[in-house]
PDB file of C-alpha atoms in Angstrom:
ATOM      1  CA  MET Z   1      -0.092  -0.124   0.216  1.00  0.00           C
ATOM      2  CA  SER Z   2       1.320   3.566  -0.971  1.00  0.00           C
ATOM      3  CA  THR Z   3       1.601   6.091   1.875  1.00  0.00           C
ATOM      4  CA  TRP Z   4       2.553   9.884   1.875  1.00  0.00           C
ATOM      5  CA  ARG Z   5       4.282  11.554   4.369  1.00  0.00           C
ATOM      6  CA  GLN Z   6       3.069  14.875   5.482  1.00  0.00           C
ATOM      7  CA  THR Z   7       4.786  18.158   6.423  1.00  0.00           C
ATOM      8  CA  GLY Z   8       4.278  21.906   5.910  1.00  0.00           C
ATOM      9  CA  MET Z   9       5.253  25.394   7.369  1.00  0.00           C
ATOM     10  CA  ARG Z  10       4.328  28.911   8.051  1.00  0.00           C
ATOM     11  CA  VAL Z  11       6.735  31.321   5.846  1.00  0.00           C
ATOM     12  CA  ALA Z  12       6.411  34.453   8.460  1.00  0.00           C
ATOM     13  CA  GLY Z  13       8.708  32.600  11.080  1.00  0.00           C
ATOM     14  CA  SER Z  14       9.894  29.248   9.781  1.00  0.00           C
ATOM     15  CA  ALA Z  15       7.603  27.451  12.336  1.00  0.00           C
ATOM     16  CA  VAL Z  16       6.859  23.767  11.110  1.00  0.00           C
ATOM     17  CA  ALA Z  17       3.082  23.386  11.067  1.00  0.00           C
ATOM     18  CA  VAL Z  18       2.386  19.724  11.022  1.00  0.00           C
ATOM     19  CA  LEU Z  19      -0.648  18.343   9.445  1.00  0.00           C
ATOM     20  CA  VAL Z  20      -1.906  15.252  11.232  1.00  0.00           C
ATOM     21  CA  LEU Z  21      -4.240  13.003   8.936  1.00  0.00           C
ATOM     22  CA  GLY Z  22      -5.756   9.467   9.211  1.00  0.00           C
ATOM     23  CA  CYS Z  23      -8.885   7.445   8.222  1.00  0.00           C
ATOM     24  CA  SER Z  24     -12.596   8.183   9.047  1.00  0.00           C
ATOM     25  CA  SER Z  25     -15.102   8.553   6.153  1.00  0.00           C
ATOM     26  CA  PRO Z  26     -11.986   7.803   3.869  1.00  0.00           C
ATOM     27  CA  GLY Z  27     -10.885   9.610   0.708  1.00  0.00           C
ATOM     28  CA  ASN Z  28      -7.882   8.253  -0.744  1.00  0.00           C
ATOM     29  CA  VAL Z  29      -5.012  10.903  -0.939  1.00  0.00           C
ATOM     30  CA  PHE Z  30      -4.111   9.797  -4.408  1.00  0.00           C
ATOM     31  CA  SER Z  31      -7.382  10.734  -5.506  1.00  0.00           C
ATOM     32  CA  VAL Z  32      -8.332  14.321  -3.726  1.00  0.00           C
ATOM     33  CA  ALA Z  33      -8.426  17.367  -5.728  1.00  0.00           C
ATOM     34  CA  PRO Z  34      -8.642  21.060  -5.206  1.00  0.00           C
ATOM     35  CA  GLY Z  35     -11.583  22.071  -3.349  1.00  0.00           C
ATOM     36  CA  ASP Z  36     -11.979  18.709  -1.291  1.00  0.00           C
ATOM     37  CA  CYS Z  37     -12.111  19.191   2.407  1.00  0.00           C
ATOM     38  CA  PHE Z  38     -11.428  16.939   5.007  1.00  0.00           C
ATOM     39  CA  ASP Z  39     -11.151  16.669   8.850  1.00  0.00           C
ATOM     40  CA  ASP Z  40      -7.998  15.734  11.243  1.00  0.00           C
ATOM     41  CA  PRO Z  41      -8.194  12.352  12.841  1.00  0.00           C
ATOM     42  CA  ASP Z  42      -8.494  11.691  16.285  1.00  0.00           C
ATOM     43  CA  ASN Z  43      -5.123   9.594  15.911  1.00  0.00           C
ATOM     44  CA  ALA Z  44      -1.881  11.066  14.851  1.00  0.00           C
ATOM     45  CA  VAL Z  45       0.188   9.480  12.028  1.00  0.00           C
ATOM     46  CA  ASP Z  46       3.101  10.173  10.042  1.00  0.00           C
ATOM     47  CA  GLU Z  47       2.022   8.365   6.841  1.00  0.00           C
ATOM     48  CA  ILE Z  48      -1.400   8.208   5.488  1.00  0.00           C
ATOM     49  CA  SER Z  49      -3.113   6.669   2.866  1.00  0.00           C
ATOM     50  CA  ASP Z  50      -6.731   8.123   3.549  1.00  0.00           C
ATOM     51  CA  VAL Z  51      -8.316  11.165   4.776  1.00  0.00           C
ATOM     52  CA  PRO Z  52     -11.698  11.846   6.371  1.00  0.00           C
ATOM     53  CA  LEU Z  53     -13.438  13.731   3.645  1.00  0.00           C
ATOM     54  CA  VAL Z  54     -16.165  16.179   4.473  1.00  0.00           C
ATOM     55  CA  ASP Z  55     -18.519  18.600   2.838  1.00  0.00           C
ATOM     56  CA  CYS Z  56     -16.663  21.908   2.757  1.00  0.00           C
ATOM     57  CA  GLU Z  57     -20.025  23.942   3.590  1.00  0.00           C
ATOM     58  CA  GLU Z  58     -19.867  22.150   7.078  1.00  0.00           C
ATOM     59  CA  PRO Z  59     -16.969  23.181   9.628  1.00  0.00           C
ATOM     60  CA  HIS Z  60     -13.654  21.499   8.620  1.00  0.00           C
ATOM     61  CA  ASP Z  61     -10.200  21.406   9.471  1.00  0.00           C
ATOM     62  CA  ASN Z  62      -8.497  21.380   6.104  1.00  0.00           C
ATOM     63  CA  GLU Z  63      -9.061  22.072   2.408  1.00  0.00           C
ATOM     64  CA  VAL Z  64      -6.879  20.883  -0.601  1.00  0.00           C
ATOM     65  CA  TYR Z  65      -5.915  23.867  -2.864  1.00  0.00           C
ATOM     66  CA  ALA Z  66      -3.608  22.293  -5.361  1.00  0.00           C
ATOM     67  CA  VAL Z  67      -2.090  18.925  -6.398  1.00  0.00           C
ATOM     68  CA  VAL Z  68       1.300  19.167  -8.143  1.00  0.00           C
ATOM     69  CA  GLU Z  69       3.035  16.255 -10.246  1.00  0.00           C
ATOM     70  CA  LEU Z  70       6.854  16.170  -9.326  1.00  0.00           C
ATOM     71  CA  GLU Z  71       9.408  15.368 -12.245  1.00  0.00           C
ATOM     72  CA  ASP Z  72       9.937  11.803 -12.770  1.00  0.00           C
ATOM     73  CA  GLY Z  73      12.907   9.873 -12.185  1.00  0.00           C
ATOM     74  CA  ASP Z  74      14.845   8.433  -9.280  1.00  0.00           C
ATOM     75  CA  TYR Z  75      13.795   9.782  -5.859  1.00  0.00           C
ATOM     76  CA  PRO Z  76      15.648  12.904  -5.210  1.00  0.00           C
ATOM     77  CA  GLY Z  77      15.696  12.632  -1.476  1.00  0.00           C
ATOM     78  CA  ASP Z  78      13.575  13.637   1.500  1.00  0.00           C
ATOM     79  CA  GLU Z  79      15.255  17.186   1.547  1.00  0.00           C
ATOM     80  CA  ALA Z  80      14.492  17.954  -2.158  1.00  0.00           C
ATOM     81  CA  VAL Z  81      10.921  16.576  -2.234  1.00  0.00           C
ATOM     82  CA  LEU Z  82      10.123  18.840   0.956  1.00  0.00           C
ATOM     83  CA  ASN Z  83      11.621  22.001  -0.933  1.00  0.00           C
ATOM     84  CA  ARG Z  84       9.888  21.357  -4.393  1.00  0.00           C
ATOM     85  CA  ALA Z  85       6.641  20.891  -2.261  1.00  0.00           C
ATOM     86  CA  GLN Z  86       7.223  24.170  -0.290  1.00  0.00           C
ATOM     87  CA  ASP Z  87       7.745  25.969  -3.535  1.00  0.00           C
ATOM     88  CA  THR Z  88       5.144  24.706  -5.820  1.00  0.00           C
ATOM     89  CA  CYS Z  89       2.488  24.983  -2.721  1.00  0.00           C
ATOM     90  CA  LEU Z  90       3.243  28.368  -1.954  1.00  0.00           C
ATOM     91  CA  ASP Z  91       3.270  29.513  -5.488  1.00  0.00           C
ATOM     92  CA  ALA Z  92      -0.257  27.726  -5.720  1.00  0.00           C
ATOM     93  CA  PHE Z  93      -1.719  29.579  -2.648  1.00  0.00           C
ATOM     94  CA  GLU Z  94      -2.521  32.904  -3.713  1.00  0.00           C
ATOM     95  CA  PRO Z  95      -4.083  31.970  -7.025  1.00  0.00           C
ATOM     96  CA  TYR Z  96      -6.691  29.660  -5.036  1.00  0.00           C
ATOM     97  CA  VAL Z  97      -7.309  31.829  -1.921  1.00  0.00           C
ATOM     98  CA  SER Z  98      -7.089  35.319  -3.587  1.00  0.00           C
ATOM     99  CA  GLU Z  99      -4.597  36.723  -0.789  1.00  0.00           C
ATOM    100  CA  PRO Z 100      -0.626  36.437  -0.900  1.00  0.00           C
ATOM    101  CA  TYR Z 101       0.266  33.719   1.634  1.00  0.00           C
ATOM    102  CA  ALA Z 102       2.699  36.301   3.362  1.00  0.00           C
ATOM    103  CA  THR Z 103      -0.384  38.180   4.703  1.00  0.00           C
ATOM    104  CA  SER Z 104      -3.175  35.475   4.697  1.00  0.00           C
ATOM    105  CA  GLU Z 105      -4.508  34.406   8.099  1.00  0.00           C
ATOM    106  CA  LEU Z 106      -4.313  30.732   6.900  1.00  0.00           C
ATOM    107  CA  PHE Z 107      -1.622  28.219   6.974  1.00  0.00           C
ATOM    108  CA  ALA Z 108      -0.232  25.849   4.289  1.00  0.00           C
ATOM    109  CA  THR Z 109       0.977  22.113   4.585  1.00  0.00           C
ATOM    110  CA  TRP Z 110       1.484  19.715   2.160  1.00  0.00           C
ATOM    111  CA  LEU Z 111       1.332  15.872   1.634  1.00  0.00           C
ATOM    112  CA  VAL Z 112       4.511  14.419  -0.237  1.00  0.00           C
ATOM    113  CA  PRO Z 113       5.315  11.028  -1.378  1.00  0.00           C
ATOM    114  CA  THR Z 114       7.669   8.821   0.791  1.00  0.00           C
ATOM    115  CA  GLU Z 115      10.541   7.000  -0.845  1.00  0.00           C
ATOM    116  CA  GLY Z 116       8.629   3.845  -0.683  1.00  0.00           C
ATOM    117  CA  SER Z 117       5.604   5.236  -2.461  1.00  0.00           C
ATOM    118  CA  TRP Z 118       7.953   7.178  -5.227  1.00  0.00           C
ATOM    119  CA  SER Z 119       9.343   3.381  -6.043  1.00  0.00           C
ATOM    120  CA  GLU Z 120       5.571   2.581  -6.904  1.00  0.00           C
ATOM    121  CA  GLY Z 121       5.215   5.684  -9.098  1.00  0.00           C
ATOM    122  CA  ASP Z 122       3.719   8.128  -6.846  1.00  0.00           C
ATOM    123  CA  ARG Z 123       4.801  11.703  -7.661  1.00  0.00           C
ATOM    124  CA  GLU Z 124       2.076  14.128  -6.464  1.00  0.00           C
ATOM    125  CA  VAL Z 125       2.279  16.697  -3.810  1.00  0.00           C
ATOM    126  CA  VAL Z 126      -1.152  17.789  -2.158  1.00  0.00           C
ATOM    127  CA  CYS Z 127      -1.142  21.315  -1.008  1.00  0.00           C
ATOM    128  CA  VAL Z 128      -3.515  21.861   2.045  1.00  0.00           C
ATOM    129  CA  LEU Z 129      -4.531  24.942   3.792  1.00  0.00           C
ATOM    130  CA  PHE Z 130      -5.895  25.403   7.440  1.00  0.00           C
ATOM    131  CA  ASP Z 131      -6.929  27.899  10.010  1.00  0.00           C
ATOM    132  CA  ALA Z 132      -4.797  27.460  13.532  1.00  0.00           C
ATOM    133  CA  ASP Z 133      -7.462  29.406  15.161  1.00  0.00           C
ATOM    134  CA  GLY Z 134     -10.170  26.644  14.522  1.00  0.00           C
ATOM    135  CA  PRO Z 135     -12.290  24.961  11.713  1.00  0.00           C
ATOM    136  CA  LEU Z 136     -13.039  26.443   8.392  1.00  0.00           C
ATOM    137  CA  GLU Z 137     -16.562  27.026   7.344  1.00  0.00           C
ATOM    138  CA  GLY Z 138     -17.219  26.879   3.461  1.00  0.00           C
ATOM    139  CA  SER Z 139     -14.363  26.771   0.681  1.00  0.00           C
ATOM    140  CA  MET Z 140     -11.569  29.227   1.267  1.00  0.00           C
ATOM    141  CA  GLN Z 141     -11.172  29.445  -2.787  1.00  0.00           C
ATOM    142  CA  ASP Z 142     -11.196  33.211  -3.544  1.00  0.00           C
ATOM    143  CA  SER Z 143     -12.082  33.951  -0.086  1.00  0.00           C
ATOM    144  CA  GLY Z 144      -9.320  36.588   0.335  1.00  0.00           C
ATOM    145  CA  ARG Z 145      -8.225  35.339   3.851  1.00  0.00           C
TER     146      ARG Z 145
END
């Protein structure tokens, strides 16, 4: 079974914001798309394959705002994957939210392939936003938050 490792950060301060996901009403992390919303699980895990999808109109913890395909080839290493994920997810933030990341009240994180899932052909980075102050309500697309 393929799994992804998750990580993320808030640029203004370099504090790492770890997104913790798991299974509930599962949606496979390999089939989520921008605009999908999901909640955090009760149990913390480092590698995931499913997320508990919810209707974005209901209060929710996270929203997918981009899915980015990394270049094919040999696994470039954890640091290279994380750096590429950070760059692409931060670039994709403003076009989705309609607010620059540096001035947004929202935070970003990303799900990245592990070395094991990379060897199985996984190349997608899933970019996710959340509000550290509490649940989101409605989609954050074009919210200006």
